[in-house]
Short mmCIF file of C-alpha atoms in Angstrom, two decimals:
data_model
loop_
_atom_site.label_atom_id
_atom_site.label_comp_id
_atom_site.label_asym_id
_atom_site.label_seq_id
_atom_site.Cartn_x
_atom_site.Cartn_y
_atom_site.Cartn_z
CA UNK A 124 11.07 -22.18 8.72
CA UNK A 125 8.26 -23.30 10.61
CA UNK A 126 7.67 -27.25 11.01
CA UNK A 127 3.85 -28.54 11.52
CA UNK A 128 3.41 -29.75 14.43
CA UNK A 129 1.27 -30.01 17.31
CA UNK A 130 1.16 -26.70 18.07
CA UNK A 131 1.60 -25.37 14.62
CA UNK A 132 -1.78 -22.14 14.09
CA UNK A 133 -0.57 -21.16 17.52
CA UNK A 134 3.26 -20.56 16.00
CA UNK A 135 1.35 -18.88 13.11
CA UNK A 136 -1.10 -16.49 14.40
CA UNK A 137 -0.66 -16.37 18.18
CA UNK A 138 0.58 -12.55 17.06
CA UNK A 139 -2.59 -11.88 15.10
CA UNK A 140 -5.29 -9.66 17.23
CA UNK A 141 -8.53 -11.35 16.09
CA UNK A 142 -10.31 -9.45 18.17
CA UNK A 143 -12.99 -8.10 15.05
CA UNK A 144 -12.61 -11.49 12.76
CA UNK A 145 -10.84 -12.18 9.95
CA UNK A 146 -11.84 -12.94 6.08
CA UNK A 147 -9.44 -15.43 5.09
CA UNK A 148 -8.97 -15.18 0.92
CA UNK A 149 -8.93 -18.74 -0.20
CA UNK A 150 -8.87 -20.27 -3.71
CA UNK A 151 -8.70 -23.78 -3.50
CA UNK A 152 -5.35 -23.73 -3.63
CA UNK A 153 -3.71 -25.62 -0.90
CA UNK A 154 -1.61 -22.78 0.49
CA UNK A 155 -4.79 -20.86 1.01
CA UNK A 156 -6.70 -23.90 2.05
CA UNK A 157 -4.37 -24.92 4.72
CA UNK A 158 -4.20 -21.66 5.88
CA UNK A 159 -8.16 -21.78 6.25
CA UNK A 160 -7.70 -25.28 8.05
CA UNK A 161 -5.15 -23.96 10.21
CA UNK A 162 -6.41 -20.22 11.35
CA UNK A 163 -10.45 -22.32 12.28
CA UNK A 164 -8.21 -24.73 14.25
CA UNK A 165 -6.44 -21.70 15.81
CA UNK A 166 -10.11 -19.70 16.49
CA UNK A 167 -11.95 -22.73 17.82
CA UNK A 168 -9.35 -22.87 20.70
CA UNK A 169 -8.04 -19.33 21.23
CA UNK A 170 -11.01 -16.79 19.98
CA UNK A 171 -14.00 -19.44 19.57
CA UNK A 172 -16.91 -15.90 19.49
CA UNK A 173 -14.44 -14.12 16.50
CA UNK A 174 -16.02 -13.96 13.58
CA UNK A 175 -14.12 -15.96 10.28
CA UNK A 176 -15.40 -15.54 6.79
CA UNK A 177 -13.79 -17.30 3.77
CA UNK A 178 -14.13 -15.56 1.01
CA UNK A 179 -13.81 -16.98 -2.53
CA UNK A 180 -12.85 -14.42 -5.57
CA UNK A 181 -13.70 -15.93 -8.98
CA UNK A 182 -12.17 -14.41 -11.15
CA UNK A 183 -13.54 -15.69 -13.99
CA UNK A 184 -10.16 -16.48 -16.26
CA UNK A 185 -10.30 -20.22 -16.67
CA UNK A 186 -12.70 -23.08 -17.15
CA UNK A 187 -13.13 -24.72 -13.45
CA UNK A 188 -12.83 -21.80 -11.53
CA UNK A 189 -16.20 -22.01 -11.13
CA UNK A 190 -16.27 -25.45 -9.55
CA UNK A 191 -13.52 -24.78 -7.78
CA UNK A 192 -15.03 -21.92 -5.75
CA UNK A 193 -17.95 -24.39 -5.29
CA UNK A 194 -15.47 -26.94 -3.80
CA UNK A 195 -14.11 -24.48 -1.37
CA UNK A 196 -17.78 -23.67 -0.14
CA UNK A 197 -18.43 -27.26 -0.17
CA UNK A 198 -15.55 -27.77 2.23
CA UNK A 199 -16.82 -24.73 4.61
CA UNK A 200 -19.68 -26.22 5.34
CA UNK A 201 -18.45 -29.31 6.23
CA UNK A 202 -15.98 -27.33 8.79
CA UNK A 203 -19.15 -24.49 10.03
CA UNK A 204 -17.03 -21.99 7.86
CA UNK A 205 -19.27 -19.11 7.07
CA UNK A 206 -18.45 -18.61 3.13
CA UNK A 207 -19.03 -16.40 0.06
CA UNK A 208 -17.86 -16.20 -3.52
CA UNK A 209 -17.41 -12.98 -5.08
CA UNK A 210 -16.78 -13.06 -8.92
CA UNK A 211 -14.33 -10.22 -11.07
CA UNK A 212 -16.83 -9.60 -13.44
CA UNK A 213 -16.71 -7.14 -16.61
CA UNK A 214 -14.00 -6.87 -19.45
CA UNK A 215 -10.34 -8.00 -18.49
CA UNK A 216 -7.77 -6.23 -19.79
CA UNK A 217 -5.14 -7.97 -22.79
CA UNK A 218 -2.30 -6.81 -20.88
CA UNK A 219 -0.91 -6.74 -17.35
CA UNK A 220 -3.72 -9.32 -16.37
CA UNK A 221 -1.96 -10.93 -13.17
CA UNK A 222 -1.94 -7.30 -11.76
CA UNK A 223 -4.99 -6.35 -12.64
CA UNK A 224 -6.53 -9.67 -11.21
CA UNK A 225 -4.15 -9.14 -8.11
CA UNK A 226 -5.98 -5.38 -7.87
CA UNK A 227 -9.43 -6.82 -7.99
CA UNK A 228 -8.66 -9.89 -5.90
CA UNK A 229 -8.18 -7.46 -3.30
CA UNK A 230 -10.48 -4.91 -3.81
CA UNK A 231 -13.25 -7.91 -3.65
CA UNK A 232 -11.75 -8.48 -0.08
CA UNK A 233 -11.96 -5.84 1.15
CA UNK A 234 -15.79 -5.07 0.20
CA UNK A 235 -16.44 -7.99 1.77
CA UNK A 236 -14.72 -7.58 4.77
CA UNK A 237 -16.19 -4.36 5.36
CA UNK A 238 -19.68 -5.40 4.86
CA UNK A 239 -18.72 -7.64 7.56
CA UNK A 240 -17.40 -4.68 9.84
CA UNK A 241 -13.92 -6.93 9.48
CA UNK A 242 -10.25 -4.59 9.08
CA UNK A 243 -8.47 -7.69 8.73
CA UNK A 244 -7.65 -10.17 5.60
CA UNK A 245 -5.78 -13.21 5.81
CA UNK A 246 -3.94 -14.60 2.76
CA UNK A 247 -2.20 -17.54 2.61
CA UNK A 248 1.11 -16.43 0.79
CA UNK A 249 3.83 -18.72 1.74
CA UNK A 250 7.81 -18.77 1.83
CA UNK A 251 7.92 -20.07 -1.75
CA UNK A 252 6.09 -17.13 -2.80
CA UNK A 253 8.35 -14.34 -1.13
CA UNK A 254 11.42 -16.04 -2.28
CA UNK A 255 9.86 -15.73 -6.18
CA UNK A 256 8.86 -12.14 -5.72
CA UNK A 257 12.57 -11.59 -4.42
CA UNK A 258 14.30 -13.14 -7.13
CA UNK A 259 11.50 -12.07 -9.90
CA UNK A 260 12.50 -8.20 -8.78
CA UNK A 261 16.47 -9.27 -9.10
CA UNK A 262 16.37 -10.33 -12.24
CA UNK A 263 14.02 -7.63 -13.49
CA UNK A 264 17.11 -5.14 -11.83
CA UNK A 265 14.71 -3.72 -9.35
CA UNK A 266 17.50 -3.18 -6.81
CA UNK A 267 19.75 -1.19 -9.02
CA UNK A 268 16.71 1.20 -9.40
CA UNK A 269 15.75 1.70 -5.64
CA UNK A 270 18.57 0.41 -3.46
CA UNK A 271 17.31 -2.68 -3.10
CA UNK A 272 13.58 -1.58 -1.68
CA UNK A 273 11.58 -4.00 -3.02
CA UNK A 274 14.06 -6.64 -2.22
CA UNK A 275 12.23 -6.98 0.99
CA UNK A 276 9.42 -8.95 -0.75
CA UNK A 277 5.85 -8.78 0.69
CA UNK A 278 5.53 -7.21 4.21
CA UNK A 279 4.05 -9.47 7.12
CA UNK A 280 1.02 -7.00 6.68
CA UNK A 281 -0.10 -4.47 4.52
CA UNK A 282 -2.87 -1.37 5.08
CA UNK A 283 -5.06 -1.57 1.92
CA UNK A 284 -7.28 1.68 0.74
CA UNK A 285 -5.67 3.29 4.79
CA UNK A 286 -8.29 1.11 5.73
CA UNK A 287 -7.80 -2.61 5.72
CA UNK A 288 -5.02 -4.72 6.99
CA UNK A 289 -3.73 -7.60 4.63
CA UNK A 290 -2.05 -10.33 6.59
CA UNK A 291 0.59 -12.59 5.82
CA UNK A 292 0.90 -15.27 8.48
CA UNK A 293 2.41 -18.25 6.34
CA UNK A 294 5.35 -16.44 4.78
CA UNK A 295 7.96 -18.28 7.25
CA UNK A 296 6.28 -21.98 5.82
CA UNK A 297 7.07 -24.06 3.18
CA UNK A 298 4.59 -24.81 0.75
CA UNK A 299 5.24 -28.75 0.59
CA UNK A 300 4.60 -28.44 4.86
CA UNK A 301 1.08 -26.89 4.10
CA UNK A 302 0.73 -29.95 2.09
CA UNK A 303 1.97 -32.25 4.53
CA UNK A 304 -0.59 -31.02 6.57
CA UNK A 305 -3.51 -30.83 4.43
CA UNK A 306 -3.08 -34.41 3.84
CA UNK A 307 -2.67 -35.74 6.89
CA UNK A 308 -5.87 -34.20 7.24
CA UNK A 309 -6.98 -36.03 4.26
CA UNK A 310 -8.09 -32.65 2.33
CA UNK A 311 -7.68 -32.10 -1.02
CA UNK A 312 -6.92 -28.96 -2.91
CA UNK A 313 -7.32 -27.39 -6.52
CA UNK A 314 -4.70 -26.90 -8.57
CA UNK A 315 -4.75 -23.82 -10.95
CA UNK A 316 -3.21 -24.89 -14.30
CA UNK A 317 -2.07 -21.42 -14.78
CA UNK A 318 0.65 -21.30 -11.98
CA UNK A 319 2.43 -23.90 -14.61
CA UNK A 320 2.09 -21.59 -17.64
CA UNK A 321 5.78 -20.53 -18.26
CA UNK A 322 4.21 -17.67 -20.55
CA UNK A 323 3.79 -15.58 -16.97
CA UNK A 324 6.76 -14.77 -14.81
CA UNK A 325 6.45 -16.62 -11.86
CA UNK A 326 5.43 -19.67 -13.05
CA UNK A 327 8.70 -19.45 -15.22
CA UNK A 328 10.54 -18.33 -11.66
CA UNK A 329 8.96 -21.18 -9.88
CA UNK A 330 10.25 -23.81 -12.26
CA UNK A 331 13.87 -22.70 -11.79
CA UNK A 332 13.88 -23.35 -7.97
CA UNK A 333 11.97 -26.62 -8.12
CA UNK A 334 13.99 -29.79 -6.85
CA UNK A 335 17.27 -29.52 -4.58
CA UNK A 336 19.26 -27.15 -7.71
CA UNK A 337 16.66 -24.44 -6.69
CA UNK A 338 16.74 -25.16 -2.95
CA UNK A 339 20.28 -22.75 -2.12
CA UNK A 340 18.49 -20.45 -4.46
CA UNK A 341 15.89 -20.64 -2.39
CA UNK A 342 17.16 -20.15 0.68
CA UNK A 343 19.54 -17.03 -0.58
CA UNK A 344 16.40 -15.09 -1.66
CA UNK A 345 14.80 -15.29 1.73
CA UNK A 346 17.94 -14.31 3.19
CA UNK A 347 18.42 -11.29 1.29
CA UNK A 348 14.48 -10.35 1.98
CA UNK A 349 14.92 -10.63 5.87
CA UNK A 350 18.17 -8.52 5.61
CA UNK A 351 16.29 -5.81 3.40
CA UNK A 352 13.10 -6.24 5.07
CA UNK A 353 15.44 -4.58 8.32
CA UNK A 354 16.84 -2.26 6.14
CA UNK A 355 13.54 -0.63 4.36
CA UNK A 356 12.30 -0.15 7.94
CA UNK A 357 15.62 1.15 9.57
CA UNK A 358 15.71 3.87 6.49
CA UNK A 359 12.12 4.48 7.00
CA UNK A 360 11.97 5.49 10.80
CA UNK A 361 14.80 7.35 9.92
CA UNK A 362 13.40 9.44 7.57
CA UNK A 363 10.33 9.58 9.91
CA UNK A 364 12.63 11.53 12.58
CA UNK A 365 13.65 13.80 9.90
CA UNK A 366 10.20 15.00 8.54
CA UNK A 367 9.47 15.42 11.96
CA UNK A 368 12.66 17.48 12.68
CA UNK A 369 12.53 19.55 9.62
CA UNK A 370 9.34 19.43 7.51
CA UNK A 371 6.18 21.83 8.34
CA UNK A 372 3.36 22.55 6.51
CA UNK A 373 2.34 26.50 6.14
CA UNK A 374 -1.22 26.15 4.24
CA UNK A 375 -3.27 23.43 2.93
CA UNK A 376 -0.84 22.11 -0.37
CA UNK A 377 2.14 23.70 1.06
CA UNK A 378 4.70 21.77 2.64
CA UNK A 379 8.26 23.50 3.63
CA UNK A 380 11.43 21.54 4.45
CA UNK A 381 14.14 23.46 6.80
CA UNK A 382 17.12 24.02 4.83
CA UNK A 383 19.00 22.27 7.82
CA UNK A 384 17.67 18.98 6.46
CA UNK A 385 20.53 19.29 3.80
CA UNK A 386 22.55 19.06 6.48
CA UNK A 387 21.36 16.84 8.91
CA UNK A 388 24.04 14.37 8.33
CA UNK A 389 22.30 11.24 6.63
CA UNK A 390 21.92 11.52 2.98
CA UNK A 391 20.16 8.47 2.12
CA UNK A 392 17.36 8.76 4.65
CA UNK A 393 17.19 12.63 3.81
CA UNK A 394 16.61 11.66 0.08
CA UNK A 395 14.08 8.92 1.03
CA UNK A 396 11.99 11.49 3.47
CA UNK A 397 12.71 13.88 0.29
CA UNK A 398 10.83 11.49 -2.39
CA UNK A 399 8.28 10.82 0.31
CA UNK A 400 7.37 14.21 0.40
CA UNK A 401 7.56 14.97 -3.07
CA UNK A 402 5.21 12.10 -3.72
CA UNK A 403 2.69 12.88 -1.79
CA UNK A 404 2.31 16.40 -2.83
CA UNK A 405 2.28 15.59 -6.35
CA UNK A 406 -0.07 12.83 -5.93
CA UNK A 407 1.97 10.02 -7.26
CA UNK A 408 1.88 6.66 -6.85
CA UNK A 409 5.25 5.75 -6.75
CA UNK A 410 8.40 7.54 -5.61
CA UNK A 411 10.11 9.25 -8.22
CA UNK A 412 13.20 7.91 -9.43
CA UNK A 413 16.29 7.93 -6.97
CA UNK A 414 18.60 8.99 -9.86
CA UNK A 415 16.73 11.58 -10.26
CA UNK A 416 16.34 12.42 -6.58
CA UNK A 417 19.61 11.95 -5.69
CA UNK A 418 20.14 14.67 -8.25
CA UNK A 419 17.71 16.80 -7.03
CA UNK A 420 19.09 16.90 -3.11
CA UNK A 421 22.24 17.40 -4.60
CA UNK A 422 21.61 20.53 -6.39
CA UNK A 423 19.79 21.96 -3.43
CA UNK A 424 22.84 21.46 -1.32
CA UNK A 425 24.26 24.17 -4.45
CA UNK A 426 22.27 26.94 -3.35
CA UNK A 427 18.43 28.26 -3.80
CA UNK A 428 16.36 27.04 -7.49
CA UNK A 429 13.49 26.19 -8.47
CA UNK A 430 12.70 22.77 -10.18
CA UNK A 431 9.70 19.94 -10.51
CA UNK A 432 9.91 16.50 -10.35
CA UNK A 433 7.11 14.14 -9.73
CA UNK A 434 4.37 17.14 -10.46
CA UNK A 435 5.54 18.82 -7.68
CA UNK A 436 7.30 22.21 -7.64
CA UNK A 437 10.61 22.41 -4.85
CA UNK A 438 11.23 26.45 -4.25
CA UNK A 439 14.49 27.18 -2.16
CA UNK A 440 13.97 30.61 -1.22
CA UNK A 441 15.80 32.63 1.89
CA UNK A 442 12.65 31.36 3.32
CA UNK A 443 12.92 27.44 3.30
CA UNK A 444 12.63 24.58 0.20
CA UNK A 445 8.70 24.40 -0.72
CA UNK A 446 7.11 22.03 -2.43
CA UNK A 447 3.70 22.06 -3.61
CA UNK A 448 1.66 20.75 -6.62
CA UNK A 449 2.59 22.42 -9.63
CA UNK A 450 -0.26 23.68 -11.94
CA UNK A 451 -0.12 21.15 -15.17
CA UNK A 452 -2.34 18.58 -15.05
CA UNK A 453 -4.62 19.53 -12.47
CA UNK A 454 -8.01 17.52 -13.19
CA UNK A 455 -10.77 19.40 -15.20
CA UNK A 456 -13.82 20.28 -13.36
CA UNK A 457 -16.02 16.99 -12.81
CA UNK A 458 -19.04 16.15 -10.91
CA UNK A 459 -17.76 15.21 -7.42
CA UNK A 460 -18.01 11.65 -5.95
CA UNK A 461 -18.62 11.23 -2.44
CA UNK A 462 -14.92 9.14 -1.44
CA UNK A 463 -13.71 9.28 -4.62
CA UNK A 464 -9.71 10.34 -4.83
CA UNK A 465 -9.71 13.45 -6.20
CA UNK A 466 -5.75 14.62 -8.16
CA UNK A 467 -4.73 11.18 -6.12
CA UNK A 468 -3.94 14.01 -3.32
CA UNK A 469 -7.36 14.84 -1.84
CA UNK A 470 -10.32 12.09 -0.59
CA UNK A 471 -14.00 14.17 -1.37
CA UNK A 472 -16.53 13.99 1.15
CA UNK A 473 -19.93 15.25 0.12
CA UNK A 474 -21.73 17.48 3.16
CA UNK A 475 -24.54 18.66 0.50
CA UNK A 476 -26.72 16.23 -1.04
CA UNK A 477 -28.90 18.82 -2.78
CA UNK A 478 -28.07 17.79 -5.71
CA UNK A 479 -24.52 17.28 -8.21
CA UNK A 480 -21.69 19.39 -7.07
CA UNK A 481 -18.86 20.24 -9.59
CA UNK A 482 -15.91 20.49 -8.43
CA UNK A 483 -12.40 22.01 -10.13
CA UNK A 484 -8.91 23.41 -9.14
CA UNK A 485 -8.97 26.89 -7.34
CA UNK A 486 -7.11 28.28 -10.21
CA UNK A 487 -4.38 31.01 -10.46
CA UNK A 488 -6.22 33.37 -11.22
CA UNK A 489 -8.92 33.38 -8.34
CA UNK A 490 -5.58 32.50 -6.20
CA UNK A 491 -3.90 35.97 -7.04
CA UNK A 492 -7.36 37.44 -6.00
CA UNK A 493 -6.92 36.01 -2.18
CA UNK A 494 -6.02 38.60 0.72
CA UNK A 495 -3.13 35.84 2.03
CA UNK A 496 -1.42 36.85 5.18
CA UNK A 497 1.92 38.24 5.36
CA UNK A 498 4.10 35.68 8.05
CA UNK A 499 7.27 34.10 6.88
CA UNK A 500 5.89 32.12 3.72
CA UNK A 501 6.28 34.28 0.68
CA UNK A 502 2.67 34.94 -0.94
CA UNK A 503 3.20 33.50 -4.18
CA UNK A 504 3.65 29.96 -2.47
CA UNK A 505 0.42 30.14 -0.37
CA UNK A 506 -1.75 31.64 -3.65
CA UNK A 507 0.68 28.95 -5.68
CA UNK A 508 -0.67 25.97 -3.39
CA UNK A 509 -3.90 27.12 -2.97
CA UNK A 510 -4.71 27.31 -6.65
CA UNK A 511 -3.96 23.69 -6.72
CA UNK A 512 -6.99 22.66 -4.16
CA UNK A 513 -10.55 21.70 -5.36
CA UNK A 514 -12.92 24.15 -4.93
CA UNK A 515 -16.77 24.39 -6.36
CA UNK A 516 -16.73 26.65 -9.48
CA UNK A 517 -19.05 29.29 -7.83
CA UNK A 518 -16.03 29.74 -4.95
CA UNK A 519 -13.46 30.67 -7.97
CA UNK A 520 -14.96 34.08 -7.88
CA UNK A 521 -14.45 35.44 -4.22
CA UNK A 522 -12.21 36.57 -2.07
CA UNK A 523 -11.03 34.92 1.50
CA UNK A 524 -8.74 36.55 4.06
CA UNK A 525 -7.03 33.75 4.84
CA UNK A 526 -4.03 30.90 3.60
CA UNK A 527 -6.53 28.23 4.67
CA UNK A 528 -9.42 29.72 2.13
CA UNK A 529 -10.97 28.32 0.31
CA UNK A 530 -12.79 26.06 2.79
CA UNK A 531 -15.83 24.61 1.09
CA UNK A 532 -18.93 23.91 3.52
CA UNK A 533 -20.26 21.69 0.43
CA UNK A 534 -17.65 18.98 0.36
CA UNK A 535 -14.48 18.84 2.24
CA UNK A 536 -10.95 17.43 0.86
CA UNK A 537 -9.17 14.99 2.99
CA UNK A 538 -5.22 15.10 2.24
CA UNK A 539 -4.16 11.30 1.60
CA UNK A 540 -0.40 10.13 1.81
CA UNK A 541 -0.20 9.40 -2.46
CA UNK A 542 2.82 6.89 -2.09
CA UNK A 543 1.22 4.64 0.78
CA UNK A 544 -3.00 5.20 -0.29
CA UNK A 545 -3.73 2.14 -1.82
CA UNK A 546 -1.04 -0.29 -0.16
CA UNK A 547 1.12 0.38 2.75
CA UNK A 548 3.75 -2.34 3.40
CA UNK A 549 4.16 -2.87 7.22
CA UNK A 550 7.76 -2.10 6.65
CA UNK A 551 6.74 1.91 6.01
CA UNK A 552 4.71 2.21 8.68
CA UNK A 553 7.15 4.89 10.25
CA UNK A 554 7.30 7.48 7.29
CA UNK A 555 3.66 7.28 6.29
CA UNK A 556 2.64 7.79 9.60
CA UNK A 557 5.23 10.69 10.33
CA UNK A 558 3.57 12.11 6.85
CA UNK A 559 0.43 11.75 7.21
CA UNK A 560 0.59 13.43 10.86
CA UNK A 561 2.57 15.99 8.79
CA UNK A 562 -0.75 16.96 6.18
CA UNK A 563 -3.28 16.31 8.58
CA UNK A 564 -4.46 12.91 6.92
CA UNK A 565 -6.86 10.50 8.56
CA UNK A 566 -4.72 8.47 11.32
CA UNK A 567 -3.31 4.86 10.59
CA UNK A 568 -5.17 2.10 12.36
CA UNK A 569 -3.85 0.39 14.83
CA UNK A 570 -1.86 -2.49 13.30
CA UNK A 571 -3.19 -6.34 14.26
CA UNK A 572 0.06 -7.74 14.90
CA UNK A 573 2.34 -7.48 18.35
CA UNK A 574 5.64 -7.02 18.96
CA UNK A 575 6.11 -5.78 14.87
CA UNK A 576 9.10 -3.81 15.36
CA UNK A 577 7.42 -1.11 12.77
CA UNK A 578 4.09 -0.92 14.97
#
């Protein structure tokens, strides 16, 4: 752990490229606070032309959260902070309400930060807080579901919306340090009754580690993260090298896997490239269940089938294992949205602003219709894949000559990595990139932090 000090922001963010600003999220809390105090001290004599913005999200839960977003813009002034509060405003939902504020929290960060032409967050999560997450996630048996993935706690940065970088420069600090700190600068700091209400998790998780009978527990639970934080990105690049040793993609929607990749020798990364993969061409959030994966892989070692998991389809011809989006489910035909996430595969950009465009799935039917080529990809796949891509209604009805048709001069659809679109944990960086270059998604920006062994 890091001790304050004299040279204490230069420990903290001397690995942080500044270069286009930062929005620092702060409460009131003093975690965030300190971390405000710390990163100006830090700009002022490393960076003193980059541009910091504090950024205050109300969310609107609690009496005094109002005040206290008042005290935080008090305190910016004082300190020639620029400073904005952005309220969570409209109905909050009965259930899941730390996520959902969590969701919106960010989602107010990042608007702001792009009106700012900023890519970079700062948030003020601290030691204390990974070693919660860590031991919230073991006792909810996370590890038994997903060997131990998300026992690497939060990632020292994480790509929001393949767009904005969330940074994490205090999780190596102690929150009762920060403290030490703020007061010696004699600065106060709110503190948000609601991080004491045992009816959520981790204020229940917090009071078990308070004084010294929580301090080993502590110290085990960041352990175990930095030990699985290596792991999750060892098992990552490694499944990297295998997508890009045995995966290639024949049409838009169609992705084929060598059959050698059964055999490549490493199971467990072949698995994790495998869920990956099936992920993203479903357009799922999460990777499907390892059980169920681990199932999967072992049945295709049997011989050639035909199965779906995670709405995607795996074919093991003579010809290769493809996977594409199967058929149920495919959205009903909507007016499009320019940037809006269309099947959570496919980002729509409007070329046409004429007037509304509708947009639906190619269909089956129109896909049987296409003159596909005859290479090494069986027809059926390339018409099965195809009919799974948005198309305008008016398209359904022709003919194209080629695997790539339809392609719509009205809108086009970007291919997004599903797993890894709204949050990419710096840990992942290898596989979502080695996807990504795999579909022909947008390109990751460059991460803000040096010498990350995942960068």
């Amino acid at each position: 752990m890091l001790d304050p000090g004299p040279d204490f922001s230069t420990r903290l963010f001397s690995h942080i490229d500044f270069t286009n600003g930062a929005v620092a999220a702060v409460s009131g809390g003093s975690d965030s606070t300190a971390l405000l105090l710390l990163l100006k001290q830090h700009l002022d004599r490393t960076a003193p032309s980059a541009r910091l913005l504090a950024v205050t999200v109300d969310h609107g839960l609690r009496q005094g959260s109002a005040d206290e977003a008042l005290a935080v813009a008090k305190l910016c002034a004082e300190r020639g902070i620029a400073h904005r509060i952005l309220a969570w405003s409209g109905e909050k939902p009965s259930t899941g309400l730390p996520a959902a504020a969590r969701e919106a929290r960010y989602r107010l960060l990042a608007s702001a930060a792009r009106a700012e032409g900023i890519g970079l967050i700062v948030t003020g999560h601290t030691s204390d807080d990974q070693a919660e997450t860590v031991l919230m996630r073991l006792d909810r048996n996370d590890a038994a579901r997903d060997e131990g993935r998300g026992l690497a706690g939060m990632a020292p940065a994480t790509l929001h919306d393949w767009r904005d970088w969330i940074v994490r420069p205090l999780l190596g600090v102690r929150r009762h340090a920060l403290r030490d700190f703020l007061r010696r600068q004699q600065v106060g700091w709110a503190e948000d009754p609601t991080n004491a209400d045992e009816a959520f998790e981790r204020p229940r998780m917090r009071a078990t580690l308070a004084g010294e009978a929580g301090a080993q527990r502590m110290n085990d639970a960041l352990a175990l993260a930095a030990k699985e934080a290596g792991a999750r990105t060892r098992l990552g690049a490694e499944a990297a090298c295998l997508v890009e040793r045995f995966a290639s993609r024949p049409a838009v929607g169609l992705i084929r896997l060598d059959p050698a990749l059964l055999g490549a020798g490493d199971d467990r990364a072949a698995v994790y490239a495998l869920r990956i993969l099936l992920a993203t061409s479903g357009g799922i959030a999460f990777l499907p269940d390892l059980a169920r994966s681990e199932a999967l892989f072992a049945r295709l070692k049997a011989g050639f089938l035909c199965a779906t998991l995670s709405r995607t389809v795996v074919d093991f011809r003579r010809a290769g294992i493809f996977l594409h989006r199967e058929m149920r489910g495919l959205p009903a035909a909507a007016a499009a949205v320019d940037a809006a996430i269309w099947d959570d595969r496919r980002q729509i950009t409007l070329n046409d602003a004429s007037g509304a465009l509708l947009i639906a799935p190619f269909g089956a039917a129109a896909a049987k219709r296409l003159a596909v080529g005859r290479g090494e990809t069986p027809p059926s796949l390339l018409r099965a894949a195809l009919a799974a891509e948005p198309a305008l209604p008016e398209a359904v009805g022709k003919a194209g000559p080629a695997p790539d048709w339809p392609a719509p001069q009205r809108f086009a659809a970007s291919p997004i990595v599903s797993p890894f679109a709204r949050f990419l944990p710096s840990f992942d960086l290898a596989p979502a990139r080695a996807v990504a270059g795999l579909i022909g998604a947008a390109p990751l920006p460059a991460l803000p932090l040096r010498g990350h062994s995942a960068g």
